[in-house]
Short mmCIF file of C-alpha atoms in Angstrom, two decimals:
data_model
loop_
_atom_site.label_atom_id
_atom_site.label_comp_id
_atom_site.label_asym_id
_atom_site.label_seq_id
_atom_site.Cartn_x
_atom_site.Cartn_y
_atom_site.Cartn_z
CA MET W 156 0.00 0.00 0.00
CA SER W 157 1.35 3.43 -0.92
CA LEU W 158 1.89 6.01 1.81
CA LYS W 159 -0.85 8.17 0.28
CA ASN W 160 -3.31 5.27 0.42
CA ARG W 161 -2.29 4.53 4.00
CA VAL W 162 -3.04 8.14 4.98
CA ILE W 163 -6.43 7.88 3.26
CA GLU W 164 -7.18 4.64 5.12
CA ILE W 165 -6.23 6.17 8.47
CA LEU W 166 -8.29 9.32 7.95
CA LEU W 167 -11.36 7.35 6.90
CA SER W 168 -10.97 4.76 9.67
CA ILE W 169 -11.08 7.39 12.41
CA GLY W 170 -13.98 9.30 10.86
CA CYS W 171 -12.24 12.43 9.63
CA VAL W 172 -14.64 12.89 6.69
CA LYS W 173 -18.07 14.15 7.75
CA PHE W 174 -21.17 14.78 5.65
CA GLY W 175 -23.72 17.45 6.57
CA GLU W 176 -24.06 21.20 6.22
CA PHE W 177 -20.92 23.09 7.20
CA ILE W 178 -19.43 26.55 6.91
CA LEU W 179 -15.66 26.27 6.52
CA SER W 180 -13.17 28.72 8.04
CA SER W 181 -12.94 30.27 4.57
CA GLY W 182 -16.66 31.10 4.77
CA ILE W 183 -17.46 28.58 2.03
CA LYS W 184 -20.53 26.37 2.54
CA SER W 185 -19.83 22.67 2.07
CA ASN W 186 -21.59 19.36 2.57
CA VAL W 187 -18.25 17.69 3.34
CA TYR W 188 -16.01 18.52 6.30
CA VAL W 189 -12.53 17.11 6.82
CA ASP W 190 -12.03 17.06 10.59
CA LEU W 191 -8.34 16.39 11.18
CA ARG W 192 -8.61 17.67 14.75
CA ARG W 193 -9.93 14.19 15.59
CA ILE W 194 -6.54 12.63 14.95
CA ILE W 195 -5.03 13.88 18.22
CA SER W 196 -7.36 11.46 20.05
CA TYR W 197 -5.87 8.47 18.18
CA PRO W 198 -2.18 8.36 19.20
CA ARG W 199 -1.11 5.39 17.04
CA GLU W 200 -2.75 6.79 13.93
CA PHE W 201 -1.51 10.31 14.69
CA LYS W 202 2.03 9.04 15.10
CA GLU W 203 1.83 7.15 11.80
CA ILE W 204 0.47 10.20 9.93
CA ALA W 205 3.21 12.36 11.46
CA LEU W 206 5.88 9.83 10.49
CA ILE W 207 4.57 9.62 6.91
CA SER W 208 4.44 13.43 6.76
CA SER W 209 8.00 13.74 8.06
CA GLU W 210 9.22 11.32 5.38
CA PHE W 211 7.28 13.32 2.78
CA LEU W 212 9.09 16.50 3.90
CA ARG W 213 12.51 15.08 4.72
CA ASN W 214 14.30 16.50 1.64
CA LEU W 215 12.81 19.98 1.96
CA GLU W 216 15.22 22.69 3.12
CA PHE W 217 13.98 24.87 5.99
CA ASP W 218 15.15 26.02 9.41
CA VAL W 219 11.97 26.21 11.49
CA ILE W 220 8.47 24.72 11.42
CA ALA W 221 5.60 27.18 11.99
CA GLY W 222 2.22 25.79 13.00
CA VAL W 223 -0.91 27.76 12.13
CA GLU W 224 -3.07 28.36 15.24
CA SER W 225 -4.84 26.19 16.27
CA SER W 226 -5.38 23.25 13.95
CA GLY W 227 -1.82 23.25 12.59
CA ILE W 228 -0.11 23.17 15.98
CA PRO W 229 -0.43 19.42 16.81
CA LEU W 230 0.91 18.34 13.39
CA ALA W 231 3.65 20.99 13.45
CA THR W 232 4.70 19.81 16.92
CA SER W 233 4.95 16.18 15.85
CA LEU W 234 6.90 17.13 12.70
CA SER W 235 9.26 19.20 14.83
CA LEU W 236 10.01 16.12 16.91
CA PHE W 237 10.40 13.71 13.98
CA LEU W 238 12.51 16.11 11.90
CA SER W 239 14.45 17.63 14.83
CA LYS W 240 13.55 21.14 13.72
CA PRO W 241 12.64 24.07 15.99
CA LEU W 242 8.95 24.93 16.32
CA ILE W 243 7.08 28.21 16.41
CA TYR W 244 3.41 28.93 15.94
CA VAL W 245 1.53 31.83 14.42
CA ARG W 246 -1.49 33.26 16.21
CA LYS W 247 -4.58 34.37 14.32
CA GLU W 248 -4.55 37.54 16.40
CA SER W 249 -2.36 38.86 19.17
CA LYS W 250 -3.32 38.36 22.80
CA ASN W 251 -4.59 41.28 24.86
CA HIS W 252 -2.21 40.43 27.68
CA GLY W 253 1.34 39.25 28.30
CA LEU W 254 3.81 39.91 25.49
CA LYS W 255 1.03 40.33 22.88
CA LYS W 256 3.05 38.41 20.29
CA MET W 257 1.71 37.08 16.99
CA ILE W 258 4.49 34.48 16.79
CA GLU W 259 5.24 32.22 19.75
CA GLY W 260 8.60 30.51 20.08
CA GLU W 261 12.19 31.41 19.29
CA TYR W 262 13.34 32.40 15.81
CA SER W 263 15.87 34.65 14.09
CA GLN W 264 15.29 37.02 11.20
CA GLY W 265 16.19 35.50 7.85
CA GLN W 266 15.38 31.92 8.83
CA LYS W 267 13.55 29.79 6.27
CA ILE W 268 10.14 28.64 7.52
CA LEU W 269 7.88 25.70 6.66
CA VAL W 270 4.27 26.65 7.45
CA VAL W 271 2.12 23.72 8.61
CA ASP W 272 -1.68 23.45 8.82
CA ASP W 273 -4.02 20.48 8.73
CA VAL W 274 -6.35 21.16 5.76
CA SER W 275 -6.32 23.80 3.01
CA THR W 276 -9.37 25.19 1.24
CA THR W 277 -8.75 28.67 -0.16
CA GLY W 278 -5.42 29.05 1.64
CA SER W 279 -6.52 32.12 3.62
CA SER W 280 -5.26 30.88 7.01
CA ILE W 281 -1.87 29.97 5.57
CA ILE W 282 -1.64 33.26 3.65
CA LYS W 283 -2.32 35.22 6.84
CA ALA W 284 0.38 33.21 8.65
CA VAL W 285 2.84 33.79 5.78
CA GLU W 286 2.18 37.54 5.91
CA THR W 287 2.81 37.60 9.67
CA LEU W 288 6.02 35.58 9.34
CA ARG W 289 7.36 37.68 6.47
CA SER W 290 6.56 40.93 8.30
CA ASN W 291 8.77 39.63 11.12
CA GLY W 292 11.75 39.11 8.82
CA LEU W 293 11.29 35.40 8.11
CA ARG W 294 11.50 33.75 4.69
CA VAL W 295 8.59 31.56 3.62
CA SER W 296 8.38 29.64 0.35
CA GLU W 297 6.90 26.30 1.48
CA ALA W 298 3.71 25.22 3.24
CA PHE W 299 2.35 21.78 4.09
CA VAL W 300 -1.06 20.29 4.85
CA ILE W 301 -2.30 16.72 5.08
CA VAL W 302 -5.41 17.36 2.94
CA ASP W 303 -5.99 19.92 0.19
CA ARG W 304 -9.67 20.41 -0.64
CA GLY W 305 -8.80 21.59 -4.18
CA GLU W 306 -10.61 24.91 -3.80
CA GLY W 307 -7.88 27.35 -4.75
CA ALA W 308 -5.25 27.17 -2.00
CA VAL W 309 -2.49 25.90 -4.29
CA GLU W 310 -3.06 28.69 -6.79
CA ARG W 311 -3.51 31.48 -4.22
CA LEU W 312 -0.34 30.48 -2.40
CA ARG W 313 1.58 30.28 -5.67
CA GLU W 314 0.60 33.93 -6.26
CA ILE W 315 2.58 34.89 -3.13
CA ASP W 316 5.49 32.58 -4.03
CA VAL W 317 4.60 29.78 -1.63
CA ASN W 318 4.58 26.15 -2.77
CA LEU W 319 1.82 24.15 -1.04
CA LYS W 320 2.66 20.50 -0.49
CA TYR W 321 -0.05 18.04 0.53
CA ILE W 322 -0.39 14.29 0.86
CA VAL W 323 -3.99 13.75 -0.29
CA THR W 324 -6.85 15.67 -1.84
CA LEU W 325 -10.47 15.74 -0.79
CA GLU W 326 -11.29 14.20 -4.17
CA GLU W 327 -9.05 11.21 -3.34
CA LEU W 328 -10.73 10.76 0.06
CA LEU W 329 -14.19 10.86 -1.51
CA GLY W 330 -13.05 8.54 -4.29
CA LYS W 331 -12.04 5.94 -1.70
CA LEU W 332 -15.45 6.24 0.00
CA LYS W 333 -17.16 5.74 -3.36
CA GLU W 334 -14.89 2.79 -4.15
CA ARG W 335 -15.88 1.18 -0.86
CA GLY W 336 -19.54 1.77 -1.64
CA GLU W 337 -19.96 4.00 1.41
CA LYS W 338 -21.21 6.96 -0.60
CA SER W 339 -23.01 7.10 -3.94
CA SER W 340 -21.51 8.88 -6.91
CA LEU W 341 -24.04 11.71 -6.45
CA GLU W 342 -22.97 12.21 -2.85
CA VAL W 343 -19.30 12.08 -3.76
CA ARG W 344 -19.85 14.81 -6.37
CA GLY W 345 -21.39 17.00 -3.69
CA VAL W 346 -24.96 16.81 -4.98
CA CYS W 347 -26.35 15.42 -1.73
CA ASN W 348 -27.75 17.72 0.91
CA GLY W 349 -25.83 16.03 3.70
CA SER W 350 -28.81 14.13 5.08
CA THR W 351 -27.66 10.70 3.95
#
């Protein structure tokens, strides 16, 4: 079994693909939600996904891993451990107390950053993180997610000179469900209303 297929199997086995009516963080309405936050409750599966991801990224050149608050932090942390790279994370907004930082963790200007999130849709969360990192003197040309929904993130990130790497697409996850007979072809194409 390929590593991609193993990731698909893991994500489906722990129920990361949900059908219903959802509004994504991008504001887009969808009848399919990829809930990778579930994976932190499955340590064996989480470890395997992190190991596969670290192998996927092993030849990439970067100095520091930056997790996107909050969904990117668990994966970024595990990658930091497997790849022996320092970790920082980027807040969505600064705190009203303490040091009021947008970036938590230690870094130096000029370092090359790998931005990590769980799922990409339009790329807005990653773009915001990239802007914050760059405005603090860091270099960003690579980002990574487990699942790309295929809704413009790759193209939007390319426009700001960031290459988005991902292991699987939403289409591949839905294709596996269809192959298993768990969802009809109409549901897989997004025609269903989420009630099935």
